[in-house]
CSV table of C-alpha atoms and ligand atoms in Angstrom, one decimal:
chain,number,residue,atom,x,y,z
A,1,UNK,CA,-18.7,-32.3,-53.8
A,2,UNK,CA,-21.0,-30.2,-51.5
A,3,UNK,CA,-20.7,-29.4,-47.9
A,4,UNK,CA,-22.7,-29.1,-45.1
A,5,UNK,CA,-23.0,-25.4,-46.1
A,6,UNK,CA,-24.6,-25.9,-49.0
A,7,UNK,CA,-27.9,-27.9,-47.5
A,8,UNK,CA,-31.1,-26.3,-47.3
A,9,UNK,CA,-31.2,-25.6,-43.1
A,10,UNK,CA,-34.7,-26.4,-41.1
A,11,UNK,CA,-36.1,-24.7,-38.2
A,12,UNK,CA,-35.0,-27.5,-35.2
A,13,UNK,CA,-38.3,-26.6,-33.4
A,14,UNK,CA,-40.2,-27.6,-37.1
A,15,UNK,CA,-37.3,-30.5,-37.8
A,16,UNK,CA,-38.5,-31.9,-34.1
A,17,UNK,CA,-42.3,-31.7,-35.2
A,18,UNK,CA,-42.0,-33.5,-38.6
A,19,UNK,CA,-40.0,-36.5,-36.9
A,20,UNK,CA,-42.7,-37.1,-34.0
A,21,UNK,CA,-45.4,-36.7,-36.3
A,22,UNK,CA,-43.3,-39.8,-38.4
A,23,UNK,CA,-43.5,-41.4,-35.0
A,24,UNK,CA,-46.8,-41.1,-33.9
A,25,UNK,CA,-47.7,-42.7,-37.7
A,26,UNK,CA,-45.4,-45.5,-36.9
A,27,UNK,CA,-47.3,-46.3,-33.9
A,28,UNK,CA,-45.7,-44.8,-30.9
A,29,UNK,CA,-47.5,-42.8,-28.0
A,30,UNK,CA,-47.3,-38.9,-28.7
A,31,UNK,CA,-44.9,-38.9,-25.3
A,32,UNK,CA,-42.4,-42.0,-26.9
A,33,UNK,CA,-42.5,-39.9,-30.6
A,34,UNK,CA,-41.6,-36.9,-28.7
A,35,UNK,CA,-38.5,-38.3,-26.8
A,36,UNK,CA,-37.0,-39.8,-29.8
A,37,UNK,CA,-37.8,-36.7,-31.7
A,38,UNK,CA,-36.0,-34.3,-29.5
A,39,UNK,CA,-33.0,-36.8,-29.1
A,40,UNK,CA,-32.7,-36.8,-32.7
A,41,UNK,CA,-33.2,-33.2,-33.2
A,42,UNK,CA,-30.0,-32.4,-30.4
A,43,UNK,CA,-27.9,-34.7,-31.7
A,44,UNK,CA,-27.7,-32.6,-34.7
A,45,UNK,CA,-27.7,-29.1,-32.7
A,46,UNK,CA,-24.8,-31.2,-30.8
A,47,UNK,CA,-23.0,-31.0,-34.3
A,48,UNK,CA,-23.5,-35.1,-34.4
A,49,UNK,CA,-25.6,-35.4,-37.8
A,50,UNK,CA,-24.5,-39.4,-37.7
A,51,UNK,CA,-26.7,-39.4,-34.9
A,52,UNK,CA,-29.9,-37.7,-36.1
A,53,UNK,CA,-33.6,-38.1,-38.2
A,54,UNK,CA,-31.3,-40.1,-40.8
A,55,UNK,CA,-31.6,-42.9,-38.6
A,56,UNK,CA,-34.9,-42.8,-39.0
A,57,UNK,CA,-35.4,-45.0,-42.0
A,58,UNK,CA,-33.1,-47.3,-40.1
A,59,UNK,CA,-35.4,-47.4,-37.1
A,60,UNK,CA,-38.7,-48.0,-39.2
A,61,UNK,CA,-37.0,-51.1,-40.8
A,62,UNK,CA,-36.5,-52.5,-38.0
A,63,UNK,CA,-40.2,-51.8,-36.5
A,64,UNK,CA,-40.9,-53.6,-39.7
A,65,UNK,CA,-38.7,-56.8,-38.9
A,66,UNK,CA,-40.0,-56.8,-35.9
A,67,UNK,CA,-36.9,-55.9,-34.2
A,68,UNK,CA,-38.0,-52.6,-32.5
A,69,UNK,CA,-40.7,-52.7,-30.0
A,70,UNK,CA,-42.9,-49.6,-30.2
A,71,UNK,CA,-44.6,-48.1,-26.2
A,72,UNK,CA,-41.5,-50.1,-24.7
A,73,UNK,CA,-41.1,-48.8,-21.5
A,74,UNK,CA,-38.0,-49.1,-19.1
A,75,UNK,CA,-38.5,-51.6,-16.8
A,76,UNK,CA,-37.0,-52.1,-13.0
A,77,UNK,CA,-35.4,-55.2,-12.9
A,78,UNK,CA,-33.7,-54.8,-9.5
A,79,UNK,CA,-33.5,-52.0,-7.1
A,80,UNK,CA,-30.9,-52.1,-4.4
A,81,UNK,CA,-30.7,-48.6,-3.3
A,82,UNK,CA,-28.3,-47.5,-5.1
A,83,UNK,CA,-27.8,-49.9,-7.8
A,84,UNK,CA,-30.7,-50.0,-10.3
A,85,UNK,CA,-30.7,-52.9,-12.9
A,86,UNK,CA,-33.0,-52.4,-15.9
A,87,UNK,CA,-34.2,-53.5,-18.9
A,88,UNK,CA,-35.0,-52.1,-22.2
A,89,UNK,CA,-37.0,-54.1,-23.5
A,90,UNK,CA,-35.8,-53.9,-27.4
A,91,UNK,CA,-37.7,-50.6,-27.6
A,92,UNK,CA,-36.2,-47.2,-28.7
A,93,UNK,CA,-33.4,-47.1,-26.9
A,94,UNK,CA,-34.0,-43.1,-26.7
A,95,UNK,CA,-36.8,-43.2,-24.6
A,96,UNK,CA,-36.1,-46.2,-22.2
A,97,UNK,CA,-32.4,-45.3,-21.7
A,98,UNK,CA,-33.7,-41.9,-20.9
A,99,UNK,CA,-36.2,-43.1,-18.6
A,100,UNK,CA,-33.8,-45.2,-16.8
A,101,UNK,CA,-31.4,-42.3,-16.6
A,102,UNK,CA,-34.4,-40.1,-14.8
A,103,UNK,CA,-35.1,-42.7,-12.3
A,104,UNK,CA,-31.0,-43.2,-11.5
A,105,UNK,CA,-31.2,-39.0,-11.3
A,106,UNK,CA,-34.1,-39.2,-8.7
A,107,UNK,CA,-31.7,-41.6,-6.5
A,108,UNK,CA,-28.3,-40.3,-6.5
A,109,UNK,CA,-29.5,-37.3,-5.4
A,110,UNK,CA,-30.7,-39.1,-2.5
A,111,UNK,CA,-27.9,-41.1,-2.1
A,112,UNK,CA,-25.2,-39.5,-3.8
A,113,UNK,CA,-24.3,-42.0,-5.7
A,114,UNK,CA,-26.5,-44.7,-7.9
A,115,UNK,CA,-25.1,-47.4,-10.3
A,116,UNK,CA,-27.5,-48.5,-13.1
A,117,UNK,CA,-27.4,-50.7,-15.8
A,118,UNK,CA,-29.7,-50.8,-19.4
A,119,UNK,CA,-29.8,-54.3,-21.1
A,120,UNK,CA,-31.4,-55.1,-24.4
A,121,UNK,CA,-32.2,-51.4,-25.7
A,122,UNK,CA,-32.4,-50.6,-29.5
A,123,UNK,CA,-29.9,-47.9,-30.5
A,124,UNK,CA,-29.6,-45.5,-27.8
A,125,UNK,CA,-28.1,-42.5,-30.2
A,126,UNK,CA,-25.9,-40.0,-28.7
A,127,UNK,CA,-25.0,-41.0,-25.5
A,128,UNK,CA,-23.4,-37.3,-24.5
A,129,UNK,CA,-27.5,-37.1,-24.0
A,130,UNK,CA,-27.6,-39.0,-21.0
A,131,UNK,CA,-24.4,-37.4,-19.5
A,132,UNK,CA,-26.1,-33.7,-20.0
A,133,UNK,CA,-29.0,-34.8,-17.8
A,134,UNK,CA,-27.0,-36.2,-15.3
A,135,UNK,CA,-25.1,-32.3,-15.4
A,136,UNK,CA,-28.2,-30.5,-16.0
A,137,UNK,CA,-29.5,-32.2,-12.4
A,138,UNK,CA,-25.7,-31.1,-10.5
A,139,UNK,CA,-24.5,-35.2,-11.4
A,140,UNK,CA,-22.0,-36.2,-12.8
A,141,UNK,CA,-21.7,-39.1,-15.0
A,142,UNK,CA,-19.6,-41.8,-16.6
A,143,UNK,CA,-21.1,-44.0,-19.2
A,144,UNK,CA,-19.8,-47.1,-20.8
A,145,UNK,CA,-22.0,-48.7,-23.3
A,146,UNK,CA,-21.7,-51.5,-25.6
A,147,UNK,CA,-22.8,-52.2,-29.5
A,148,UNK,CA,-24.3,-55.3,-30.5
A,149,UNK,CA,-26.6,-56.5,-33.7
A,150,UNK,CA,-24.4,-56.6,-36.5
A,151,UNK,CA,-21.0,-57.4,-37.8
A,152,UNK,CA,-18.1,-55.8,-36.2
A,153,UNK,CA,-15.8,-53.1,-38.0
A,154,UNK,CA,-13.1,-52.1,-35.3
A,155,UNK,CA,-9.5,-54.5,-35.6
A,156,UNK,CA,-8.5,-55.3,-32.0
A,157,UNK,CA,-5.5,-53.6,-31.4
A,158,UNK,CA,-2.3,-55.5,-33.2
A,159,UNK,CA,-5.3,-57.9,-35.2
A,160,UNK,CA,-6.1,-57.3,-38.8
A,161,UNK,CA,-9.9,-58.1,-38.7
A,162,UNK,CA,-12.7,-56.5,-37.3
A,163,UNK,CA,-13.9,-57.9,-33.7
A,164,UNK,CA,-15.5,-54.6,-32.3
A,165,UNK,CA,-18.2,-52.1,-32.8
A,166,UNK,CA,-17.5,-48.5,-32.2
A,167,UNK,CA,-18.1,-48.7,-28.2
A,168,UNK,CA,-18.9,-45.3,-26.6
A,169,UNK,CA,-18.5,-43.7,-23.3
A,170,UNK,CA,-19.2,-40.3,-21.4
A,171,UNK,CA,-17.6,-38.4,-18.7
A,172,UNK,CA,-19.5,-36.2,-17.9
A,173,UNK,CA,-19.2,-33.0,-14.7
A,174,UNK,CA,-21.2,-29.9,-14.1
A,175,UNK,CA,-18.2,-27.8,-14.3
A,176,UNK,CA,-14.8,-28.3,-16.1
A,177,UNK,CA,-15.5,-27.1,-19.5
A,178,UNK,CA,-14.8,-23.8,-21.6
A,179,UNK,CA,-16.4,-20.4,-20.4
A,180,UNK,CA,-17.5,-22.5,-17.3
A,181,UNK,CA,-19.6,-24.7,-19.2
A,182,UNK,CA,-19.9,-28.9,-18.2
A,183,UNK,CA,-17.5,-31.0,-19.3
A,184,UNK,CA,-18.7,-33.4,-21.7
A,185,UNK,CA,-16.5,-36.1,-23.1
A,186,UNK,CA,-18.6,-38.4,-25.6
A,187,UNK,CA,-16.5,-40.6,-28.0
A,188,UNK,CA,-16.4,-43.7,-29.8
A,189,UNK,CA,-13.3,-45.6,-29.1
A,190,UNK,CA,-13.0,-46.4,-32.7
A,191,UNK,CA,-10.5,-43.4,-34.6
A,192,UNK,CA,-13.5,-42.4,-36.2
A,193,UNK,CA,-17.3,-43.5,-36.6
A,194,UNK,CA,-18.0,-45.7,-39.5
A,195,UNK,CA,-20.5,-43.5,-40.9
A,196,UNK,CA,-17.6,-41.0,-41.8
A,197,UNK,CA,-16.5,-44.2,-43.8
A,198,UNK,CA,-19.0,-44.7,-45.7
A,199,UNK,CA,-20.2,-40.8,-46.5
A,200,UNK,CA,-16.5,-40.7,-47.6
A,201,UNK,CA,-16.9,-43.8,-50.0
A,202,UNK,CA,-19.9,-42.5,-51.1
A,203,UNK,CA,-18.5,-39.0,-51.9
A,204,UNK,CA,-15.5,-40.4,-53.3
A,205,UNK,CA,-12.8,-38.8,-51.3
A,206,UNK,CA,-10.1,-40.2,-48.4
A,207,UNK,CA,-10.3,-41.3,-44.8
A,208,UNK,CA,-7.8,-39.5,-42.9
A,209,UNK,CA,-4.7,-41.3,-42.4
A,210,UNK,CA,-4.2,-43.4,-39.2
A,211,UNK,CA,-8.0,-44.2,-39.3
A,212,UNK,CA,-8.3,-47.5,-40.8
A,213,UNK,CA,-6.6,-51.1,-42.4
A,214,UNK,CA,-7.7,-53.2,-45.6
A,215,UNK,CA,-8.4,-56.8,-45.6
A,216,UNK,CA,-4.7,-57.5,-45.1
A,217,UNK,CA,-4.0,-55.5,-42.4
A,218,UNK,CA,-2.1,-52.8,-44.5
A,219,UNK,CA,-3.0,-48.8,-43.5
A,220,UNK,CA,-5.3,-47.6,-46.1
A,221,UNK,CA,-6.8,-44.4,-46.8
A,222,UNK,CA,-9.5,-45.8,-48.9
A,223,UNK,CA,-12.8,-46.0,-47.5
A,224,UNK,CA,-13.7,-48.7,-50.3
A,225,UNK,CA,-10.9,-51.1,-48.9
A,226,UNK,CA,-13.1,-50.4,-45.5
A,227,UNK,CA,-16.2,-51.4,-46.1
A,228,UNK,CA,-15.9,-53.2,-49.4
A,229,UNK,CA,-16.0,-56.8,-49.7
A,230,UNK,CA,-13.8,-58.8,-47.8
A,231,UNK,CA,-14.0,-55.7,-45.6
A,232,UNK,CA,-11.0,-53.7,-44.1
A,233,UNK,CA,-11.6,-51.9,-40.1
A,234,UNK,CA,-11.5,-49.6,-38.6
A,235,UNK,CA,-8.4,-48.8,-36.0
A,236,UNK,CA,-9.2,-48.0,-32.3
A,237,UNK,CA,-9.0,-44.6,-31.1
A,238,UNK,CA,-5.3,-44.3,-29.6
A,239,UNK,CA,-4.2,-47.2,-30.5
A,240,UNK,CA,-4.3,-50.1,-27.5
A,241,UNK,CA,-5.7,-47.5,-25.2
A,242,UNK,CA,-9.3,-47.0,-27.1
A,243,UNK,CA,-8.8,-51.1,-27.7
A,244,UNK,CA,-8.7,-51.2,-23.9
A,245,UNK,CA,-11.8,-48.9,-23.2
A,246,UNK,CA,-13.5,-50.5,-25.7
A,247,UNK,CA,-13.2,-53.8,-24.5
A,248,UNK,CA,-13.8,-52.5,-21.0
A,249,UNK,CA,-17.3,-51.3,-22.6
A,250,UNK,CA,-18.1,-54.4,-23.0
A,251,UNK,CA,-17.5,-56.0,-19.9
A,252,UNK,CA,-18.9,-53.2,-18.0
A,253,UNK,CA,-22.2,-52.7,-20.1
A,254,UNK,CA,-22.2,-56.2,-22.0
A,255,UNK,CA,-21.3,-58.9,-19.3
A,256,UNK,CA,-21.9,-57.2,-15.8
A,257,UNK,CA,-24.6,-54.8,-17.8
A,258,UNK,CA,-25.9,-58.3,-18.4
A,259,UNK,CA,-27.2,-57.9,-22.8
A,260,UNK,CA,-24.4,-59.6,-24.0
A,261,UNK,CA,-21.5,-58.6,-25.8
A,262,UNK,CA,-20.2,-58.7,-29.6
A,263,UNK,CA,-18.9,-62.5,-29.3
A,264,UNK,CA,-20.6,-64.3,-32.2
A,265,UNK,CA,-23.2,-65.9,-29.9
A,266,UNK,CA,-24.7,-62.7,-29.6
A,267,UNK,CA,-27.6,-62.1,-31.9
A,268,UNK,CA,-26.5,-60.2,-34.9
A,269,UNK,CA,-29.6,-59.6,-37.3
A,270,UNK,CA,-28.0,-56.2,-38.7
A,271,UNK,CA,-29.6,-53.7,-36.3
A,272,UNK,CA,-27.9,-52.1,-33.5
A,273,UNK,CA,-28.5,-52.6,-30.0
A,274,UNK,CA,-27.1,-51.0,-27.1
A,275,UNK,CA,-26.1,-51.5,-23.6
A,276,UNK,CA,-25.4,-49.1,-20.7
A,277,UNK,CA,-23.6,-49.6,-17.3
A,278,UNK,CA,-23.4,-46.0,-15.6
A,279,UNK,CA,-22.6,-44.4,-12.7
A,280,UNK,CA,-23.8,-41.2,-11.6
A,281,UNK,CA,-22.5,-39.4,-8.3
A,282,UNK,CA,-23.0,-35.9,-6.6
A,283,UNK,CA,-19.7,-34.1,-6.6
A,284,UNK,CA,-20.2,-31.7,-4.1
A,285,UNK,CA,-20.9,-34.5,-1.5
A,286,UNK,CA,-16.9,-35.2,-2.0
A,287,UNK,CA,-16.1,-31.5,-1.4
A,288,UNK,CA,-17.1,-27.7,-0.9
A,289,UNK,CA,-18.8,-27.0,-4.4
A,290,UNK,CA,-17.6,-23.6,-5.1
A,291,UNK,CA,-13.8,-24.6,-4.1
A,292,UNK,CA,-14.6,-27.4,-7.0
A,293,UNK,CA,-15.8,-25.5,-9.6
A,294,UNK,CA,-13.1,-22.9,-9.3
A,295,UNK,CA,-10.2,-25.8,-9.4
A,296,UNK,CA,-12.3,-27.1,-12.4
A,297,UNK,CA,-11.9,-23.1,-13.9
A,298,UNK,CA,-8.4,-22.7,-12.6
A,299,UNK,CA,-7.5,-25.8,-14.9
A,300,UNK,CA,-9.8,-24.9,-18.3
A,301,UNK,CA,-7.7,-21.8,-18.0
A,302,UNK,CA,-4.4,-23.2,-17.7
A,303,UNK,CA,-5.3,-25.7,-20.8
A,304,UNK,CA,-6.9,-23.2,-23.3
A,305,UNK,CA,-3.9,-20.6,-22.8
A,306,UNK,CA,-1.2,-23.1,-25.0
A,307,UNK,CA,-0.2,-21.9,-28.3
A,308,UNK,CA,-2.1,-23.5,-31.2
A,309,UNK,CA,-0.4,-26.1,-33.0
A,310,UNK,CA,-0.2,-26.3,-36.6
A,311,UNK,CA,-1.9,-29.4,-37.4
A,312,UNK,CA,-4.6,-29.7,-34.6
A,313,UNK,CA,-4.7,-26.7,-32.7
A,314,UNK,CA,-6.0,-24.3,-31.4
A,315,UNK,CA,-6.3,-25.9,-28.0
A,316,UNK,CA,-10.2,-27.0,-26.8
A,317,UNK,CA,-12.0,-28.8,-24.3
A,318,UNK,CA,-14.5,-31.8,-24.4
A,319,UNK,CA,-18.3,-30.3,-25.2
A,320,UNK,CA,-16.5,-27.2,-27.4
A,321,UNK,CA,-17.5,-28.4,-30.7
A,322,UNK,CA,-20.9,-28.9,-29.7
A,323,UNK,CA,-22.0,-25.8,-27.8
A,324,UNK,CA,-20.0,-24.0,-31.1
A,325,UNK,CA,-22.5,-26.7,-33.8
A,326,UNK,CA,-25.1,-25.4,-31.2
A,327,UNK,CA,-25.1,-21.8,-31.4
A,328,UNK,CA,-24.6,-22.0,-35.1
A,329,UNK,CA,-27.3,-24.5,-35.9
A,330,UNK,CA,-29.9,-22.7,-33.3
A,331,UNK,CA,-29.3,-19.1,-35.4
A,332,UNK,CA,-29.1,-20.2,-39.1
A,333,UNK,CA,-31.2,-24.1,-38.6
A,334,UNK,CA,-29.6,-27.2,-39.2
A,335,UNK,CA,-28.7,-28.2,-42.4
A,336,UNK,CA,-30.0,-31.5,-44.3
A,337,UNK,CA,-28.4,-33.3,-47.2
A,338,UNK,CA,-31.6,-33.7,-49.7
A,339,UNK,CA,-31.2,-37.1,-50.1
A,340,UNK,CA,-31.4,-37.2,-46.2
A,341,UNK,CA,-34.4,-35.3,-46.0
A,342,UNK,CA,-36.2,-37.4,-48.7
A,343,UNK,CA,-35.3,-41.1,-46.9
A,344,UNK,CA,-36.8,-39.5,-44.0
A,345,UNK,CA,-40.0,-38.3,-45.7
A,346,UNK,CA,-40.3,-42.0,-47.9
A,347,UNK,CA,-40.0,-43.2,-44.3
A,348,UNK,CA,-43.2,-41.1,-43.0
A,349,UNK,CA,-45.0,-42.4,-46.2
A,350,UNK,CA,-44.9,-45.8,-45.8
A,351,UNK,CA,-46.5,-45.3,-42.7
A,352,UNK,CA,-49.0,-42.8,-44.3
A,353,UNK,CA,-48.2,-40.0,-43.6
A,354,UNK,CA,-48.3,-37.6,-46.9
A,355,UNK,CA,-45.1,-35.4,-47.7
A,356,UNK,CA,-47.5,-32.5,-48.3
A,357,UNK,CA,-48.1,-32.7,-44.4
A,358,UNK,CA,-44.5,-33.5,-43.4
A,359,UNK,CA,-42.8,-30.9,-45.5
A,360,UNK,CA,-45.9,-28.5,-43.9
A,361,UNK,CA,-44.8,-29.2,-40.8
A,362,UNK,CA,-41.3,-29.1,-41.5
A,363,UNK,CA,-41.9,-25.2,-43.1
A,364,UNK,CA,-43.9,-24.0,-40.1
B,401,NAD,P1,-16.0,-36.8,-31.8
B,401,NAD,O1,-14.8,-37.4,-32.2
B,401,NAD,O2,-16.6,-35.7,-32.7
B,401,NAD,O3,-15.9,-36.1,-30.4
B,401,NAD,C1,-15.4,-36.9,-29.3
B,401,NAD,C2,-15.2,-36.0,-28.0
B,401,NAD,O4,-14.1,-35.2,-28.2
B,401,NAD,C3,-16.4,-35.1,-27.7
B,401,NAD,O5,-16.6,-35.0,-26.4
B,401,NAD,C4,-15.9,-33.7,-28.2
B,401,NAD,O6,-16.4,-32.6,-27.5
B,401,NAD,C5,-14.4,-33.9,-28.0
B,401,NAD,N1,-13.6,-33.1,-28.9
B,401,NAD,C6,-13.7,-33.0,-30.3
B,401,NAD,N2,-12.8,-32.2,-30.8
B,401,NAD,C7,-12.0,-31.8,-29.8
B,401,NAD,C8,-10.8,-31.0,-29.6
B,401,NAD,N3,-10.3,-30.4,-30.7
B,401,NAD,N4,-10.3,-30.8,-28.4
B,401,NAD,C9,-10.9,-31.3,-27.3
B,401,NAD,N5,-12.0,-32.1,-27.4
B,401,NAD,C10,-12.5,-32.4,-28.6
B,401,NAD,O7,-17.2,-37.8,-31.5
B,401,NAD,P2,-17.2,-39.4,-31.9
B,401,NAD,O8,-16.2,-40.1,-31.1
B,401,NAD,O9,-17.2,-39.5,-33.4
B,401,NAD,O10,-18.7,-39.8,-31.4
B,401,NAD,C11,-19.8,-39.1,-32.1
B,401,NAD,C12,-21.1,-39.5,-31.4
B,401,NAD,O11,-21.4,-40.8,-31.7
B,401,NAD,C13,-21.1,-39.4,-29.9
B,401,NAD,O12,-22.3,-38.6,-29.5
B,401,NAD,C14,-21.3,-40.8,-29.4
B,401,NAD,O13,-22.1,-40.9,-28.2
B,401,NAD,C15,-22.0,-41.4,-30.6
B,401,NAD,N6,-21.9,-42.9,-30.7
B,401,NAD,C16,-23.0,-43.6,-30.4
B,401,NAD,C17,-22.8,-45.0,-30.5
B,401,NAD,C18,-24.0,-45.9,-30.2
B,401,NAD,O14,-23.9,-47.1,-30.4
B,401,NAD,N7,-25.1,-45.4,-29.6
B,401,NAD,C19,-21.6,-45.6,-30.9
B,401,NAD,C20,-20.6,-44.7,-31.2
B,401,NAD,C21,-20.7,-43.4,-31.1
């Protein structure tokens, strides 16, 4: 079976240029094709490729169904000062959840503190995205958001069938990390993301243990028994602790966020839409920065100087695996599965655009 290592690797800068182009053909504005493109593009420098240009296919079937609104800005709902309600709209959920994101930036650091809420985006993709904006501007951040559009694969905690979709949230703080970096906790509160399931099914090979149930509720390490028909779940992350931030995802982006959460009255026409209920606060309005920041070190020290266990170790923090994907995938590109790349490039044909000029773009 080949690994990641084996894929042909693509310039990110060329990667980014080949998606927008796809974009622009599919109808969006050359500033909406860009956001999406770059999203895409750092999800897979972030080490995330679940979250990258393979969703692209995805995305154009659902501009097709009508789903996806195309030049869909944020819009402002409500603006009390320092709570900001908005809506997405149904378009990419990339560019209005980072355009609601910029606008909450602007406030809090007025106010110090701003909370916002996204309802009715399409996919918003890696949400760690929105927390490295807040850190990039001094903010901190913590994100809850909520899936919604198709049928549920996480088992409620002591249940046997799926009520739940994989339910992310961020923590995010400009300091708190390794080598002084941010600190960026972005997880699913599922044990692990679907898509693992189903590249494992498809490659023939185990789930790890602890990850998942069949149909009746029995621990399986079959990813067939997952996603097969009746279908198994998935386990929340940490047993009733994930089951608890997941649900809490839901009330936080789906009820007070106000786009509805995975009940069965929720529209589910199997896309995936997304809601967001965030607040972002200045730090250093709570305390002297520097004294902070050297806490912050003072801890990350502590941490990363345990002794690496066998099974798991050695000892990180939140945002290591990324900035390590990062460094890698920036020197030596990031690397494609064929059959990736060519779903992408069937996706820019149907909307005209030649693979002579994609895979031009994609060599430059
Ligand atoms: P993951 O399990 O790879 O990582 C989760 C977190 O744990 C990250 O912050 C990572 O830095 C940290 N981490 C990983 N290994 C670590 C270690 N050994 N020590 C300390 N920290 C460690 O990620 P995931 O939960 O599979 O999520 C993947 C991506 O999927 C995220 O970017 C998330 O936003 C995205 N996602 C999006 C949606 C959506 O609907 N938009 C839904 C689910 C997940």
């Amino acid at each position: 079976m080949p690994s990641l290592a084996d894929f042909p690797r693509h310039a990110p800068a060329a990667l980014e240029a080949m998606v927008a182009r796809i974009f622009v053909a599919a109808g969006s504005a050359p500033e909406e094709a860009a956001i999406v493109a770059d999203h895409l593009v750092r999800a897979h420098l972030a080490g995330h490729d679940s979250h990258g240009v393979h969703l692209i296919p995805r995305y154009l079937d659902d501009l097709a169904a009508g789903r996806l609104r195309l030049n869909t800005a944020a819009r402002l709902l409500d603006d009390q000062g320092a709570l900001l309600r908005f809506d997405g709209g149904y378009g990419l959920g990339q560019r209005v959840t980072a355009e609601a994101t910029r606008q909450a930036i602007l406030r809090a650091q007025q106010t110090g503190l701003v909370l916002y809420s996204v309802a009715n985006a399409m996919h918003m993709g890696r949400i760690g995205t929105y927390g490295e904006m807040a850190v990039a501007a001094g903010l901190a951040a913590l994100l809850f958001v909520n899936v919604t559009g198709h049928e549920p694969c996480v088992a409620p905690h002591g249940g046997i069938a799926a009520r739940l979709l994989t339910n992310p949230l961020v923590v995010a703080l400009p300091y708190g990390g390794s080598d002084g970096r941010p600190f960026l906790l972005d997880m699913a509160t599922s044990q692990i993301a679907l898509g693992k399931v189903n590249v494992a099914n498809a490659g023939g090979y185990p789930i790890p243990p602890g990850t998942a149930i069949d149909p009746a509720g029995r621990p399986t390490r079959d990813p067939a028994a997952v996603v097969g028909e009746p279908p198994g779940a998935l386990l929340p992350a940490g047993l009733h602790k994930g089951y608890g931030l997941a649900v809490a995802c839901e009330l936080l982006a789906g009820v007070v966020g106000g786009g509805g959460t995975i009940q069965p009255g929720t529209l589910r026409d199997g896309t995936t839409r997304n809601n967001l209920f965030g607040i972002l606060f200045a730090p250093g309005r709570l305390g002297d920065p520097a004294a902070q920041r050297a806490e912050a070190e003072a801890l990350a020290a502590y941490l990363l100087a345990t002794d690496a266990a066998e099974e798991t170790g050695p000892v990180r923090l939140a945002g290591d695996p990324e900035h390590v994907a990062g460094t890698e995938r920036r020197r030596l590109g990031i690397p494609l599965a064929p059959a990736t790349l060519e779903a992408v490039l069937a996706a820019g044909e149907r909307f005209g655009v030649t693979r002579t000029e994609l895979l031009g773009l994609l060599a430059a």
